[in-house]
Amino acid sequence: MPDFPADFRWGVSTSAYQIEGATDVDGRGPSIWDTFAREPGRIVDGSTGDEACDHHHRYAEDTALLAGLGVSAYRFSIAWPRVQPTGAGPANAAGLDFYDRLVDGLLDAGVDPVATLFHWDLPQPLEDAGGWLNRDTAARFAEYADLTAARLGDRVKLWITLNEPFIHMTLGYGLGTHAPGRMLLFDSFPVAHHQLLGHGLAVAALRARSTSEVAIANNYSPVRQVGDTDADRAAARAYDALHNRLFTDPLLGRGYPDAPGYDPTVVRDGDLDVVAAPIDVLGVNYYNPTGIRAPEEGSPLPFEMVPLDGYPRTAFDWPVAPDGLRELLGQLHDRYGDALPPIQVTESGCAYDDAPDADGRVHDPERIAYLDGHVRAVHDAIGAGVPVTGYFVWSLLDNWEWAEGFTKRFGLVHVDYPTQRRTPKSSYAWFRDLIRR
Ligand code: IFM
């Protein structure tokens, strides 16, 4: 593996509902994922995040795993319903106490705390008032950011406002496969705008309380155009605008692209200035590229997704394409030029059906190959002048993978859910050695 700059940030990521469990302690309120997971048929194995990895009780053991890995940073998320059980009103001190202990433990272990404020677990009362379709949720989010930064702002090193607002809009409000389970298809643009408005308002709140850096973590997927007609080109452009530009153009001061569903009547005077508040880091979550061609005649969609051949596949059936990460990083650089802040890859990883062998060891050579390829892609991009300053593996632990329940394992550490026993996989040792070198 070639050398990286000495101050390159190596980390791992998790999110609250996927690992914490303990959903009924310290006054935590219900979130949309508590509600959604309880609805029959929503989660493939019928599970919920009630226990997940029991990290809320086992955070000290998990912090020791981070220390053993030697990462310089740990990206976790804060559960809004722990901080504000109803999504409004004063901070619930007992809920924040947990993150206080976690952050102090990380600092003692020499690991920078990187905190995401919203990784999809909206307090249920806010959903009852319209969720992110309601403009008021943006203001509530800024209030929550303020309360959180008042408590942790002196120790969190990097704030990430939102995780993957594109995925939250598309799966949560467009297709209904994630909480809150609405199926608005292309009528979900208000969810995009209100999340971005909430991001901008939260940036201001965080800056007022904390001198730490501020970022957003967007999901990107470079588009592979399949076919070469004008209609194929138009379809590829439409998908690219929706997935890759809708949540980035306005952040970096360019206003909204003409993406499918874009509705300018939702955007009020002055909003775009709030959304474009300067950020210090652009978080990039990358998993795979997307094949796109023109839709069939009569299709309600302006594009059609096509499986990409010629790549190995993960247990999620996602293509393993490190070249897509290289392409994406170059594209962001070319597209936004000087307006692009330093990038940190805030998620990169893969699911495989990992299980302990007869000796209790967990070998995951596919994950090592996956990570090796993606880390090299980052190195190539840096060599070509793209400002990339960090790389976080998704995920530290096997965890509760949303609608897939416990069926998809992304961790560097295997979790045996019935006993909650943690077993570092061979990829854990590989990543540890890479960081040491
Ligand atoms: O587990 C998720 C995470 O919550 C958001 N990004 C993608 C991961 C894998 O699907």
Coordinates of C-alpha atoms and ligand atoms in Angstrom, one line a residue:
M1 CA 0.0 0.0 0.0
P2 CA 1.4 3.4 -0.9
D3 CA 2.0 6.1 1.7
F4 CA -0.6 8.5 2.9
P5 CA 0.0 11.9 4.5
A6 CA 0.8 11.6 8.2
D7 CA -2.2 13.6 9.3
F8 CA -4.7 11.6 7.1
R9 CA -7.7 10.7 9.2
W10 CA -8.4 7.0 9.4
G11 CA -11.7 6.1 11.0
V12 CA -14.7 3.8 11.3
S13 CA -18.4 4.8 11.3
T14 CA -21.6 3.6 13.0
S15 CA -25.0 5.1 13.7
A16 CA -27.1 5.2 16.8
Y17 CA -30.2 3.2 15.9
Q18 CA -28.1 0.5 14.2
I19 CA -25.9 -0.2 17.2
E20 CA -27.1 1.3 20.5
G21 CA -30.2 -0.7 21.6
A22 CA -31.4 0.5 25.0
T23 CA -34.3 2.3 23.3
D24 CA -36.2 2.8 26.5
V25 CA -33.6 4.1 28.9
D26 CA -32.9 7.6 30.3
G27 CA -36.1 9.1 28.9
R28 CA -35.4 8.5 25.2
G29 CA -38.5 9.1 23.1
P30 CA -39.7 7.0 20.2
S31 CA -38.2 7.6 16.7
I32 CA -39.7 6.9 13.3
W33 CA -37.5 3.7 13.1
D34 CA -39.0 2.3 16.3
T35 CA -42.5 2.8 14.8
F36 CA -41.5 1.5 11.3
A37 CA -39.6 -1.6 12.5
R38 CA -42.7 -2.7 14.4
E39 CA -45.0 -2.6 11.4
P40 CA -45.4 -6.2 10.0
G41 CA -43.5 -6.8 6.8
R42 CA -41.2 -3.8 6.9
I43 CA -38.0 -5.5 8.0
V44 CA -36.9 -8.7 6.3
D45 CA -36.3 -10.7 9.4
G46 CA -38.9 -9.1 11.5
S47 CA -36.3 -7.6 13.9
T48 CA -36.1 -4.1 15.4
G49 CA -33.2 -2.0 16.8
D50 CA -34.5 -2.5 20.3
E51 CA -31.3 -4.3 21.3
A52 CA -29.1 -4.0 18.1
C53 CA -25.5 -4.4 19.3
D54 CA -26.3 -3.3 22.9
H55 CA -23.6 -0.6 22.4
H56 CA -25.3 1.7 24.9
H57 CA -24.3 -0.7 27.6
R58 CA -21.1 -2.0 26.0
Y59 CA -19.6 1.3 24.7
A60 CA -16.5 0.8 26.9
E61 CA -15.8 -2.5 25.3
D62 CA -16.4 -1.0 21.8
T63 CA -14.1 2.0 22.6
A64 CA -11.4 -0.6 23.5
L65 CA -11.9 -2.1 20.1
L66 CA -11.4 1.3 18.5
A67 CA -8.2 1.8 20.5
G68 CA -6.9 -1.6 19.4
L69 CA -7.6 -0.7 15.8
G70 CA -5.6 2.5 16.2
V71 CA -8.1 4.7 14.3
S72 CA -7.6 8.4 14.7
A73 CA -11.4 9.1 14.6
Y74 CA -14.7 7.4 15.3
R75 CA -17.8 8.6 13.5
F76 CA -21.0 7.8 15.6
S77 CA -24.4 9.4 15.5
I78 CA -26.4 11.0 18.3
A79 CA -30.0 9.9 18.6
W80 CA -32.1 13.0 18.5
P81 CA -34.9 11.3 20.6
R82 CA -32.4 10.8 23.4
V83 CA -31.6 14.5 23.4
Q84 CA -35.1 15.8 22.8
P85 CA -37.6 12.9 23.4
T86 CA -40.4 14.8 21.6
G87 CA -38.2 16.6 19.1
A88 CA -38.7 20.0 20.9
G89 CA -38.1 21.6 24.2
P90 CA -35.2 21.5 26.6
A91 CA -32.4 19.0 26.5
N92 CA -32.8 15.7 28.3
A93 CA -29.7 15.7 30.4
A94 CA -29.8 11.9 31.0
G95 CA -29.9 11.2 27.3
L96 CA -26.8 13.5 26.6
D97 CA -25.0 11.9 29.5
F98 CA -24.4 8.8 27.5
Y99 CA -22.7 10.7 24.7
D100 CA -20.7 12.7 27.2
R101 CA -19.3 9.4 28.6
L102 CA -18.7 8.1 25.1
V103 CA -16.8 11.2 24.0
D104 CA -14.7 11.3 27.1
G105 CA -13.8 7.6 26.7
L106 CA -12.8 8.2 23.0
L107 CA -10.6 11.2 23.9
D108 CA -8.9 9.1 26.7
A109 CA -8.3 6.4 24.1
G110 CA -6.7 9.0 21.7
V111 CA -9.6 8.8 19.2
D112 CA -11.2 11.9 17.8
P113 CA -15.0 12.0 18.3
V114 CA -16.8 12.7 15.0
A115 CA -20.6 13.1 15.7
T116 CA -23.4 12.9 13.2
L117 CA -26.5 14.7 14.4
F118 CA -29.1 13.1 12.1
H119 CA -28.7 9.5 10.9
W120 CA -32.5 9.0 10.1
D121 CA -33.9 8.5 13.6
L122 CA -36.4 11.4 13.6
P123 CA -38.4 11.8 16.9
Q124 CA -41.8 10.3 16.2
P125 CA -43.8 13.5 17.3
L126 CA -42.0 15.4 14.5
E127 CA -43.1 12.8 12.0
D128 CA -46.6 13.2 13.3
A129 CA -46.4 16.8 12.4
G130 CA -45.3 16.1 8.9
G131 CA -41.6 15.1 9.3
W132 CA -39.2 16.7 6.8
L133 CA -42.2 17.6 4.6
N134 CA -42.8 20.3 7.3
R135 CA -40.6 23.3 7.0
D136 CA -40.7 23.6 10.8
T137 CA -38.6 20.5 11.2
A138 CA -35.6 22.4 9.9
A139 CA -35.9 24.9 12.7
R140 CA -36.4 22.1 15.2
F141 CA -33.2 20.4 13.9
A142 CA -31.2 23.6 14.5
E143 CA -32.5 23.8 18.1
Y144 CA -31.4 20.2 18.7
A145 CA -28.0 21.0 17.2
D146 CA -27.7 23.9 19.5
L147 CA -28.6 21.8 22.6
T148 CA -26.1 19.1 21.6
A149 CA -23.3 21.5 20.9
A150 CA -23.8 23.2 24.2
R151 CA -23.0 20.0 25.9
L152 CA -20.4 18.4 23.6
G153 CA -19.1 21.3 21.5
D154 CA -15.9 21.5 23.4
R155 CA -14.9 17.9 22.7
V156 CA -16.4 16.7 19.4
K157 CA -13.7 17.3 16.7
L158 CA -15.9 17.2 13.6
W159 CA -19.7 17.7 13.4
I160 CA -21.7 16.1 10.6
T161 CA -25.1 17.6 10.3
L162 CA -27.0 15.0 8.2
N163 CA -26.2 11.5 7.0
E164 CA -27.2 10.8 3.4
P165 CA -30.2 13.1 3.0
F166 CA -30.7 11.7 -0.5
I167 CA -31.2 8.2 0.8
H168 CA -33.5 9.4 3.6
M169 CA -35.6 11.3 1.0
T170 CA -35.7 8.5 -1.6
L171 CA -36.2 5.4 0.5
G172 CA -38.0 7.1 3.4
Y173 CA -40.4 9.4 1.6
G174 CA -40.2 8.5 -2.1
L175 CA -40.3 4.7 -2.1
G176 CA -41.4 3.9 1.4
T177 CA -38.8 1.1 2.1
H178 CA -37.3 3.0 5.0
A179 CA -39.0 5.0 7.8
P180 CA -41.3 6.9 7.8
G181 CA -42.5 4.6 4.9
R182 CA -44.2 7.3 2.7
M183 CA -44.5 6.7 -1.0
L184 CA -44.5 10.1 -2.6
L185 CA -42.2 9.3 -5.5
F186 CA -41.1 12.5 -7.1
D187 CA -43.3 14.6 -4.8
S188 CA -40.7 14.4 -2.1
F189 CA -38.6 17.4 -3.0
P190 CA -39.7 19.3 0.2
V191 CA -37.9 16.6 2.1
A192 CA -34.7 17.5 0.2
H193 CA -35.1 21.2 0.8
H194 CA -36.1 21.1 4.4
Q195 CA -33.2 18.8 5.3
L196 CA -30.8 21.1 3.5
L197 CA -32.3 24.2 5.2
G198 CA -32.0 22.3 8.5
H199 CA -28.4 21.6 7.7
G200 CA -27.7 25.3 7.0
L201 CA -29.5 26.5 10.2
A202 CA -27.6 23.8 12.2
V203 CA -24.2 25.0 10.8
A204 CA -25.0 28.4 12.2
A205 CA -26.0 26.9 15.6
L206 CA -22.9 24.8 15.8
R207 CA -20.6 27.6 14.8
A208 CA -22.1 29.7 17.7
R209 CA -21.2 27.0 20.2
S210 CA -18.2 25.2 19.0
T211 CA -15.0 26.0 17.1
S212 CA -14.8 22.5 15.7
E213 CA -15.2 21.7 12.0
V214 CA -18.6 21.1 10.4
A215 CA -19.5 18.8 7.5
I216 CA -22.4 16.9 5.9
A217 CA -22.2 13.3 4.7
N218 CA -23.7 12.8 1.3
N219 CA -24.2 9.6 -0.5
Y220 CA -22.9 9.6 -4.1
S221 CA -23.0 7.1 -7.0
P222 CA -21.3 7.8 -10.2
V223 CA -23.5 7.2 -13.2
R224 CA -22.5 4.6 -15.8
Q225 CA -24.6 5.4 -18.9
V226 CA -25.7 2.2 -20.6
G227 CA -26.5 2.8 -24.3
D228 CA -25.6 5.7 -26.5
T229 CA -28.7 7.4 -27.6
D230 CA -29.8 11.0 -26.8
A231 CA -32.5 9.5 -24.6
D232 CA -29.8 7.4 -22.7
R233 CA -27.7 10.6 -22.2
A234 CA -30.8 12.5 -20.9
A235 CA -31.6 9.7 -18.5
A236 CA -28.0 9.6 -17.2
R237 CA -28.1 13.4 -16.7
A238 CA -31.4 13.2 -14.9
Y239 CA -30.2 10.5 -12.5
D240 CA -26.9 12.2 -11.9
A241 CA -28.8 15.5 -11.0
L242 CA -31.0 13.6 -8.6
H243 CA -28.4 11.5 -6.8
N244 CA -25.2 13.4 -7.1
R245 CA -26.1 17.1 -7.5
L246 CA -29.4 17.8 -5.8
F247 CA -27.7 17.8 -2.3
T248 CA -24.4 19.3 -3.4
D249 CA -25.0 22.1 -5.9
P250 CA -27.0 24.2 -3.4
L251 CA -24.5 23.5 -0.6
L252 CA -21.7 24.8 -2.6
G253 CA -23.5 27.9 -3.7
R254 CA -24.9 26.8 -7.1
G255 CA -28.6 26.6 -6.3
Y256 CA -30.7 23.5 -7.3
P257 CA -30.1 21.6 -10.5
D258 CA -33.1 20.8 -12.7
A259 CA -33.5 17.3 -11.1
P260 CA -36.6 15.2 -11.4
G261 CA -39.1 16.4 -8.9
Y262 CA -37.4 19.8 -8.2
D263 CA -40.1 22.3 -7.2
P264 CA -38.9 25.9 -6.9
T265 CA -42.1 27.0 -5.1
V266 CA -40.8 25.2 -2.0
V267 CA -37.7 27.4 -1.8
R268 CA -38.2 30.8 -0.1
D269 CA -36.2 34.0 -0.5
G270 CA -33.0 33.7 1.4
D271 CA -33.1 29.9 1.9
L272 CA -30.3 29.3 -0.6
D273 CA -27.9 31.5 1.3
V274 CA -28.7 29.6 4.5
V275 CA -28.1 26.2 2.7
A276 CA -24.8 27.5 1.3
A277 CA -23.3 28.3 4.7
P278 CA -19.6 27.4 4.3
I279 CA -18.6 23.9 5.5
D280 CA -15.1 22.7 6.4
V281 CA -15.4 19.1 5.0
L282 CA -17.6 17.4 2.5
G283 CA -18.4 13.9 3.7
V284 CA -18.6 11.3 0.9
N285 CA -20.3 8.0 1.4
Y286 CA -19.6 5.7 -1.5
Y287 CA -20.7 2.1 -2.1
N288 CA -21.1 1.6 -5.9
P289 CA -21.8 3.2 -9.3
T290 CA -25.3 3.0 -10.9
G291 CA -26.0 1.8 -14.5
I292 CA -28.6 4.0 -16.1
R293 CA -30.3 4.0 -19.5
A294 CA -33.4 5.6 -21.1
P295 CA -36.7 4.3 -19.7
E296 CA -39.2 2.1 -21.6
E297 CA -41.9 4.0 -23.4
G298 CA -44.7 4.9 -21.0
S299 CA -42.5 4.5 -17.9
P300 CA -43.3 7.0 -15.1
L301 CA -39.6 7.4 -14.4
P302 CA -37.2 9.6 -16.5
F303 CA -34.5 6.8 -16.3
E304 CA -34.1 3.1 -15.8
M305 CA -31.6 1.5 -13.6
V306 CA -29.6 -1.4 -15.1
P307 CA -27.4 -3.9 -13.2
L308 CA -23.7 -3.4 -14.0
D309 CA -21.9 -6.5 -15.3
G310 CA -18.3 -7.4 -14.9
Y311 CA -17.8 -6.7 -11.2
P312 CA -17.7 -9.1 -8.2
R313 CA -20.7 -8.6 -6.0
T314 CA -21.3 -8.2 -2.2
A315 CA -23.9 -10.0 -0.2
F316 CA -26.2 -7.0 -0.9
D317 CA -25.6 -7.8 -4.6
W318 CA -23.8 -4.4 -5.0
P319 CA -21.0 -4.3 -7.5
V320 CA -17.5 -4.0 -6.0
A321 CA -16.2 -1.1 -8.0
P322 CA -13.2 0.8 -6.5
D323 CA -12.8 2.5 -9.9
G324 CA -16.2 4.2 -9.2
L325 CA -14.7 5.8 -6.1
R326 CA -11.8 7.1 -8.0
E327 CA -14.2 8.4 -10.7
L328 CA -16.5 10.0 -8.2
L329 CA -13.7 11.9 -6.4
G330 CA -12.4 13.2 -9.7
Q331 CA -15.9 14.2 -10.7
L332 CA -16.5 16.2 -7.5
H333 CA -13.1 17.9 -8.0
D334 CA -13.8 18.8 -11.7
R335 CA -17.4 19.8 -11.0
Y336 CA -16.9 22.1 -8.1
G337 CA -13.3 23.2 -8.4
D338 CA -12.3 25.8 -5.8
A339 CA -15.7 25.7 -4.2
L340 CA -15.0 22.1 -3.1
P341 CA -13.9 21.8 0.6
P342 CA -11.6 19.0 1.6
I343 CA -13.3 15.6 1.2
Q344 CA -13.4 12.9 3.8
V345 CA -14.8 9.5 2.7
T346 CA -17.2 9.1 5.7
E347 CA -18.4 5.6 4.7
S348 CA -16.9 2.9 2.6
G349 CA -17.6 -0.8 3.1
C350 CA -19.3 -4.0 2.1
A351 CA -21.6 -6.7 3.4
Y352 CA -20.6 -10.4 3.4
D353 CA -22.0 -13.5 5.1
D354 CA -19.2 -13.7 7.7
A355 CA -19.3 -16.4 10.3
P356 CA -16.8 -17.8 12.8
D357 CA -14.9 -20.9 11.7
A358 CA -14.4 -24.0 13.9
D359 CA -11.7 -22.1 15.9
G360 CA -14.0 -19.2 16.5
R361 CA -12.0 -16.9 14.0
V362 CA -13.7 -14.9 11.4
H363 CA -11.9 -14.6 8.0
D364 CA -13.2 -12.1 5.5
P365 CA -10.8 -11.9 2.7
E366 CA -13.4 -10.3 0.4
R367 CA -13.7 -7.4 2.7
I368 CA -9.9 -7.0 2.8
A369 CA -9.8 -7.0 -1.0
Y370 CA -12.7 -4.5 -1.1
L371 CA -11.1 -2.1 1.3
D372 CA -7.7 -2.4 -0.3
G373 CA -9.1 -1.4 -3.6
H374 CA -11.0 1.5 -2.2
V375 CA -8.1 2.8 -0.2
R376 CA -5.9 2.7 -3.3
A377 CA -8.6 4.6 -5.2
V378 CA -8.4 7.3 -2.6
H379 CA -4.7 7.4 -2.9
D380 CA -4.8 7.7 -6.7
A381 CA -7.3 10.6 -6.4
I382 CA -5.0 12.4 -3.9
G383 CA -2.1 11.9 -6.3
A384 CA -4.3 13.5 -9.0
G385 CA -4.8 16.6 -6.8
V386 CA -8.2 15.8 -5.2
P387 CA -8.2 17.1 -1.6
V388 CA -9.1 13.9 0.4
T389 CA -8.1 14.1 4.0
G390 CA -9.8 11.1 5.6
Y391 CA -11.3 7.6 5.1
F392 CA -13.8 5.9 7.4
V393 CA -14.8 2.3 7.0
W394 CA -18.5 1.4 7.4
S395 CA -18.6 -0.2 9.9
L396 CA -16.8 -0.9 13.2
L397 CA -19.4 -3.6 14.1
D398 CA -21.8 -5.8 12.3
N399 CA -25.1 -4.1 13.0
W400 CA -28.8 -3.6 12.3
E401 CA -29.0 -2.8 8.6
W402 CA -32.4 -1.0 8.4
A403 CA -34.9 -2.9 6.3
E404 CA -32.5 -5.8 6.0
G405 CA -32.5 -6.3 9.8
F406 CA -29.6 -8.4 11.0
T407 CA -29.1 -10.2 7.7
K408 CA -26.3 -8.0 6.3
R409 CA -22.9 -7.8 8.1
F410 CA -20.7 -4.8 7.3
G411 CA -18.4 -4.9 10.4
L412 CA -14.7 -5.2 10.9
V413 CA -15.9 -6.9 14.1
H414 CA -18.3 -9.8 14.0
V415 CA -21.2 -9.6 16.5
D416 CA -22.9 -12.7 17.6
Y417 CA -26.3 -11.1 18.4
P418 CA -27.7 -13.7 20.9
T419 CA -24.6 -13.4 23.1
Q420 CA -23.4 -9.9 21.9
R421 CA -19.9 -11.4 21.7
R422 CA -17.5 -9.3 19.6
T423 CA -14.9 -11.1 17.4
P424 CA -12.5 -8.9 15.4
K425 CA -12.4 -10.3 11.8
S426 CA -9.2 -10.6 9.7
S427 CA -10.2 -7.3 8.1
Y428 CA -9.8 -5.6 11.5
A429 CA -6.2 -6.8 11.7
W430 CA -5.6 -5.7 8.1
F431 CA -7.0 -2.2 8.7
R432 CA -5.0 -1.9 12.0
D433 CA -1.8 -2.8 10.2
L434 CA -2.5 -0.4 7.4
I435 CA -3.0 2.4 9.8
R436 CA 0.2 1.5 11.7
R437 CA 2.2 1.5 8.5
Ligands
IFM1 O1 -25.9 1.0 7.0 C1 -25.9 2.0 6.1 C2 -25.7 3.4 6.8 O2 -26.6 3.6 7.8 C3 -25.9 4.5 5.7 N1 -25.0 4.2 4.6 C4 -25.1 3.0 4.0 C5 -24.9 1.9 5.0 C6 -24.9 0.5 4.3 O3 -26.2 0.3 3.7

